[in-house]
Amino acid sequence: MTAVQSTPGPSDAIDAPRSPYRRSKPTRTNFELYAWLFMRMSGVLLVVLVLGHLFINLMLGDGIHQVDFAFVAGKWASPFWKVWDLAMLWLAMLHGTNGVRTIINDYAERNGTRFWLKMGLYAAFTLTVVLGTLVIFTFDPCPIGADPALLPEFCPAR
Amino acid sequence: MATTEAAPAAKVGAIPSFEVTVRIRRYDPERDSAPHWEDYKVQVHGTDRILDALHKVKWEQDGSLTFRRSCAHGVCGSDAMRINGVNRLACKSLLKDLDPSKPITVEPIKGLPVEKDLVVDMEPFFQSYREVMPFLITSGHEPTKERLQSAHDRERFDDTTKCILCAACTSSCPVFWTDGQYFGPAAIVNAHRFIFDSRDEGADLRLEVLNDREGVWRCRTTFNCSEACPRGIQITKAIAEVKQALLTRKV
């Protein structure tokens, strides 16, 4: 089963689209299974998270006019919204990155192209997730020296 | 094929006769550096198939035209080709179903190395077919009589027994076109045929093979394979059933 059979004849001329045929090494992991399952599950969760996020931010209260620094700071003072936004960030980034990884696997024809496209993708993923997580956890709702009018109500400066 | 093209339509009876242009993708590895299109005008009857038109070209106009065909009745699966952009068996597509006012394009199936004209190297296709172990795997003693199976158990995999390995599905799959590493619909269909066979004991082995990076998880459910299958096998459904079996580890 390992021997690659090639057809005799003027093989130099027969190169389209690929020849000789070599299968890539078999993988013995469940990675693709879990990636496939993750896409389905995170998709369902993201529908709830994103639609909930849009509804709270844009429909309730004053709608889009209420969104300013004080509104975001007020939301992130509560651990509930921190977890919500963190879950949304991680799930959306993992879901999107896995989707693009799949597209690269499907469309890139050479292994080198595939490798470097994926490296770029993973770098973008890491940067976005690290920065986003850092912002959510280190966010200061009451920065010192800020205009008191812009701060949320619970800040001592106000 | 007893009638010649000179026979007037009246002699054939009620069968209409018309002229079509068949545009064939020609490639001779000993002469051409790249494939090219060539047009052939043939007089055909309303009951003729693409295969009859190809025969007319080969027998009456250009004997160097090369294509595979054996039974010519949709059973052997030799003459899968890309007709007007879709994968069909030349012996099962009637000319009257295609628009005769425009040239009918005939190309080799995509994604496999072209050897000459419409003949492709099927080895990649059969290699992934062999990898899913398309044979009965059992343990214990050989029964002295046949291995019995209930009608209900037989029904479970009935659809996937119809495969004739013509490669119309695999060569219609955009994932296969990219690098040819994907196992392809045909291999999965033939694995399905044994995975869901109650007499077979090798389901775990085959599921393990199809759990590969190039296995069922590369299926994007574009349904090209189901559309291309000349036997009408619900291929995408069969692939989904293999995915399900992998997720639940239950056959």
Short mmCIF file of C-alpha atoms in Angstrom, two decimals, chain B residues 5-218:
data_model
loop_
_atom_site.label_atom_id
_atom_site.label_comp_id
_atom_site.label_asym_id
_atom_site.label_seq_id
_atom_site.Cartn_x
_atom_site.Cartn_y
_atom_site.Cartn_z
CA GLU B 5 -24.75 9.55 -40.92
CA ALA B 6 -25.85 9.72 -44.56
CA ALA B 7 -29.16 8.03 -43.73
CA PRO B 8 -31.98 10.54 -44.02
CA ALA B 9 -34.14 11.16 -41.01
CA ALA B 10 -37.23 9.68 -42.67
CA LYS B 11 -35.63 6.23 -42.86
CA VAL B 12 -34.97 6.21 -39.16
CA GLY B 13 -38.64 6.70 -38.54
CA ALA B 14 -39.88 9.20 -36.02
CA ILE B 15 -36.47 9.74 -34.49
CA PRO B 16 -35.25 13.24 -35.29
CA SER B 17 -31.75 13.69 -36.62
CA PHE B 18 -29.68 16.80 -36.10
CA GLU B 19 -26.13 18.08 -36.28
CA VAL B 20 -24.23 18.91 -33.14
CA THR B 21 -20.80 20.32 -32.52
CA VAL B 22 -18.83 18.35 -29.98
CA ARG B 23 -16.01 20.38 -28.48
CA ILE B 24 -13.48 17.93 -27.09
CA ARG B 25 -10.49 18.65 -24.86
CA ARG B 26 -7.65 16.97 -26.74
CA TYR B 27 -4.22 16.18 -25.36
CA ASP B 28 -1.57 13.93 -26.85
CA PRO B 29 1.43 13.71 -24.48
CA GLU B 30 3.75 12.83 -27.37
CA ARG B 31 2.84 15.85 -29.50
CA ASP B 32 1.12 18.55 -27.44
CA SER B 33 2.65 20.63 -24.70
CA ALA B 34 -0.77 21.56 -23.34
CA PRO B 35 -4.37 20.40 -23.79
CA HIS B 36 -6.48 22.27 -26.34
CA TRP B 37 -10.08 22.31 -27.58
CA GLU B 38 -11.09 20.81 -30.89
CA ASP B 39 -14.52 20.98 -32.56
CA TYR B 40 -16.15 18.07 -34.40
CA LYS B 41 -19.45 18.28 -36.26
CA VAL B 42 -21.45 15.06 -36.15
CA GLN B 43 -24.89 14.06 -37.40
CA VAL B 44 -26.75 12.40 -34.54
CA HIS B 45 -30.21 11.09 -33.69
CA GLY B 46 -32.42 12.24 -30.88
CA THR B 47 -31.91 8.90 -29.14
CA ASP B 48 -28.13 9.10 -29.22
CA ARG B 49 -25.93 9.60 -26.22
CA ILE B 50 -22.67 11.51 -25.85
CA LEU B 51 -20.90 8.18 -26.16
CA ASP B 52 -22.48 7.62 -29.60
CA ALA B 53 -21.28 11.04 -30.70
CA LEU B 54 -17.77 10.24 -29.43
CA HIS B 55 -17.88 6.92 -31.31
CA LYS B 56 -18.85 8.77 -34.49
CA VAL B 57 -15.92 11.13 -34.06
CA LYS B 58 -13.49 8.29 -33.37
CA TRP B 59 -14.78 5.89 -36.04
CA GLU B 60 -15.48 8.35 -38.81
CA GLN B 61 -13.41 11.50 -38.31
CA ASP B 62 -10.39 11.15 -36.04
CA GLY B 63 -9.25 7.71 -34.98
CA SER B 64 -6.73 9.14 -32.55
CA LEU B 65 -9.43 10.31 -30.16
CA THR B 66 -8.91 8.39 -26.93
CA PHE B 67 -11.46 7.67 -24.23
CA ARG B 68 -12.44 4.80 -21.96
CA ARG B 69 -15.63 2.82 -22.27
CA SER B 70 -16.49 -0.79 -21.69
CA CYS B 71 -20.10 -1.81 -21.21
CA ALA B 72 -21.56 1.41 -22.63
CA HIS B 73 -24.67 0.93 -20.48
CA GLY B 74 -23.91 2.76 -17.25
CA VAL B 75 -22.70 -0.25 -15.28
CA CYS B 76 -18.93 -0.47 -15.62
CA GLY B 77 -18.18 3.16 -14.78
CA SER B 78 -15.42 3.60 -17.37
CA ASP B 79 -16.64 6.65 -19.25
CA ALA B 80 -17.10 9.33 -16.61
CA MET B 81 -16.25 12.69 -18.17
CA ARG B 82 -17.01 16.35 -17.79
CA ILE B 83 -19.87 17.11 -20.18
CA ASN B 84 -20.92 20.76 -20.47
CA GLY B 85 -19.09 21.38 -17.22
CA VAL B 86 -20.69 18.64 -15.14
CA ASN B 87 -19.49 15.13 -14.43
CA ARG B 88 -21.59 12.54 -16.24
CA LEU B 89 -21.26 9.09 -17.75
CA ALA B 90 -21.03 9.57 -21.51
CA CYS B 91 -23.20 6.46 -21.95
CA LYS B 92 -25.97 7.82 -19.76
CA SER B 93 -26.33 11.41 -21.00
CA LEU B 94 -28.64 11.82 -23.96
CA LEU B 95 -27.79 14.48 -26.52
CA LYS B 96 -31.39 15.66 -26.59
CA ASP B 97 -31.08 16.69 -22.93
CA LEU B 98 -28.22 19.05 -23.82
CA ASP B 99 -28.62 22.18 -25.90
CA PRO B 100 -27.69 21.06 -29.46
CA SER B 101 -27.56 24.64 -30.78
CA LYS B 102 -24.38 25.26 -28.81
CA PRO B 103 -21.19 23.19 -28.88
CA ILE B 104 -21.23 20.41 -26.32
CA THR B 105 -17.99 20.47 -24.34
CA VAL B 106 -16.42 17.17 -23.35
CA GLU B 107 -13.40 17.19 -21.03
CA PRO B 108 -11.60 14.62 -18.89
CA ILE B 109 -12.71 14.55 -15.25
CA LYS B 110 -10.91 17.14 -13.12
CA GLY B 111 -8.32 16.62 -10.42
CA LEU B 112 -6.67 13.50 -11.85
CA PRO B 113 -3.60 13.56 -14.13
CA VAL B 114 -4.60 13.54 -17.79
CA GLU B 115 -2.84 10.81 -19.77
CA LYS B 116 -4.34 11.31 -23.20
CA ASP B 117 -7.47 13.13 -24.39
CA LEU B 118 -10.26 11.97 -22.06
CA VAL B 119 -8.21 9.29 -20.31
CA VAL B 120 -6.97 10.16 -16.83
CA ASP B 121 -4.70 8.33 -14.40
CA MET B 122 -7.16 6.73 -11.98
CA GLU B 123 -4.40 5.55 -9.62
CA PRO B 124 -4.85 8.34 -7.02
CA PHE B 125 -8.54 7.55 -6.95
CA PHE B 126 -8.02 3.82 -6.45
CA GLN B 127 -5.24 4.36 -3.94
CA SER B 128 -7.57 6.15 -1.54
CA TYR B 129 -10.20 3.50 -2.33
CA ARG B 130 -7.78 0.75 -1.25
CA GLU B 131 -6.87 2.65 1.90
CA VAL B 132 -10.39 2.31 3.34
CA MET B 133 -10.13 -1.50 3.06
CA PRO B 134 -13.11 -2.22 0.81
CA PHE B 135 -13.39 -5.90 1.72
CA LEU B 136 -15.12 -7.96 4.38
CA ILE B 137 -13.20 -8.12 7.67
CA THR B 138 -14.29 -10.79 10.13
CA SER B 139 -12.89 -12.77 13.04
CA GLY B 140 -13.50 -16.28 14.31
CA HIS B 141 -14.33 -19.36 12.32
CA GLU B 142 -15.50 -19.31 8.76
CA PRO B 143 -19.15 -20.33 8.65
CA THR B 144 -19.86 -23.44 6.59
CA LYS B 145 -22.84 -21.71 5.03
CA GLU B 146 -23.34 -18.14 3.86
CA ARG B 147 -23.28 -15.26 6.36
CA LEU B 148 -26.91 -14.43 6.96
CA GLN B 149 -28.24 -10.93 7.32
CA SER B 150 -31.73 -9.60 7.95
CA ALA B 151 -33.44 -7.50 5.29
CA HIS B 152 -33.40 -4.59 7.73
CA ASP B 153 -29.63 -4.83 8.26
CA ARG B 154 -29.10 -5.06 4.52
CA GLU B 155 -31.23 -1.95 3.98
CA ARG B 156 -28.90 0.06 6.25
CA PHE B 157 -26.14 0.28 3.64
CA ASP B 158 -28.12 -0.48 0.49
CA ASP B 159 -27.56 2.93 -1.08
CA THR B 160 -23.77 2.75 -0.95
CA THR B 161 -23.62 -0.72 -2.54
CA LYS B 162 -24.57 0.89 -5.83
CA CYS B 163 -21.18 2.53 -6.41
CA ILE B 164 -19.51 1.65 -9.73
CA LEU B 165 -16.24 3.51 -9.00
CA CYS B 166 -16.52 5.80 -12.01
CA ALA B 167 -14.86 8.68 -10.07
CA ALA B 168 -17.52 11.19 -11.15
CA CYS B 169 -18.08 12.16 -7.51
CA THR B 170 -14.47 12.42 -6.36
CA SER B 171 -13.47 14.41 -9.45
CA SER B 172 -16.38 16.82 -8.92
CA CYS B 173 -15.27 17.62 -5.37
CA PRO B 174 -13.63 21.06 -5.00
CA VAL B 175 -11.72 19.86 -1.94
CA PHE B 176 -10.22 17.02 -3.99
CA TRP B 177 -9.27 19.41 -6.81
CA THR B 178 -6.95 21.40 -4.54
CA ASP B 179 -4.25 18.88 -3.73
CA GLY B 180 -5.82 15.45 -4.24
CA GLN B 181 -5.09 14.44 -0.67
CA TYR B 182 -8.70 14.26 0.45
CA PHE B 183 -9.97 10.67 0.46
CA GLY B 184 -12.85 11.77 -1.70
CA PRO B 185 -16.53 10.83 -1.78
CA ALA B 186 -16.06 7.47 -3.54
CA ALA B 187 -13.67 6.10 -0.92
CA ILE B 188 -15.98 7.24 1.88
CA VAL B 189 -19.02 5.70 0.16
CA ASN B 190 -17.21 2.38 -0.13
CA ALA B 191 -16.07 2.58 3.49
CA HIS B 192 -19.69 3.33 4.45
CA ARG B 193 -20.78 0.19 2.61
CA PHE B 194 -18.71 -1.95 5.03
CA ILE B 195 -18.88 0.20 8.18
CA PHE B 196 -22.66 -0.21 8.33
CA ASP B 197 -22.65 -3.87 7.24
CA SER B 198 -23.73 -6.00 10.22
CA ARG B 199 -21.56 -8.92 8.99
CA ASP B 200 -18.38 -6.84 8.98
CA GLU B 201 -16.14 -6.33 12.02
CA GLY B 202 -13.69 -3.79 10.67
CA ALA B 203 -15.78 -0.68 11.23
CA ASP B 204 -13.39 0.76 13.84
CA LEU B 205 -10.41 0.36 11.52
CA ARG B 206 -12.16 2.16 8.69
CA LEU B 207 -13.50 4.90 10.93
CA GLU B 208 -9.96 5.44 12.20
CA VAL B 209 -8.75 5.83 8.59
CA LEU B 210 -11.51 8.32 7.79
CA ASN B 211 -10.86 10.29 11.00
CA ASP B 212 -7.64 11.38 9.31
CA ARG B 213 -6.80 15.00 8.51
CA GLU B 214 -7.74 14.17 4.91
CA GLY B 215 -10.81 12.16 5.90
CA VAL B 216 -14.50 12.94 6.31
CA TRP B 217 -13.85 16.19 8.18
CA ARG B 218 -12.65 17.81 4.97
#
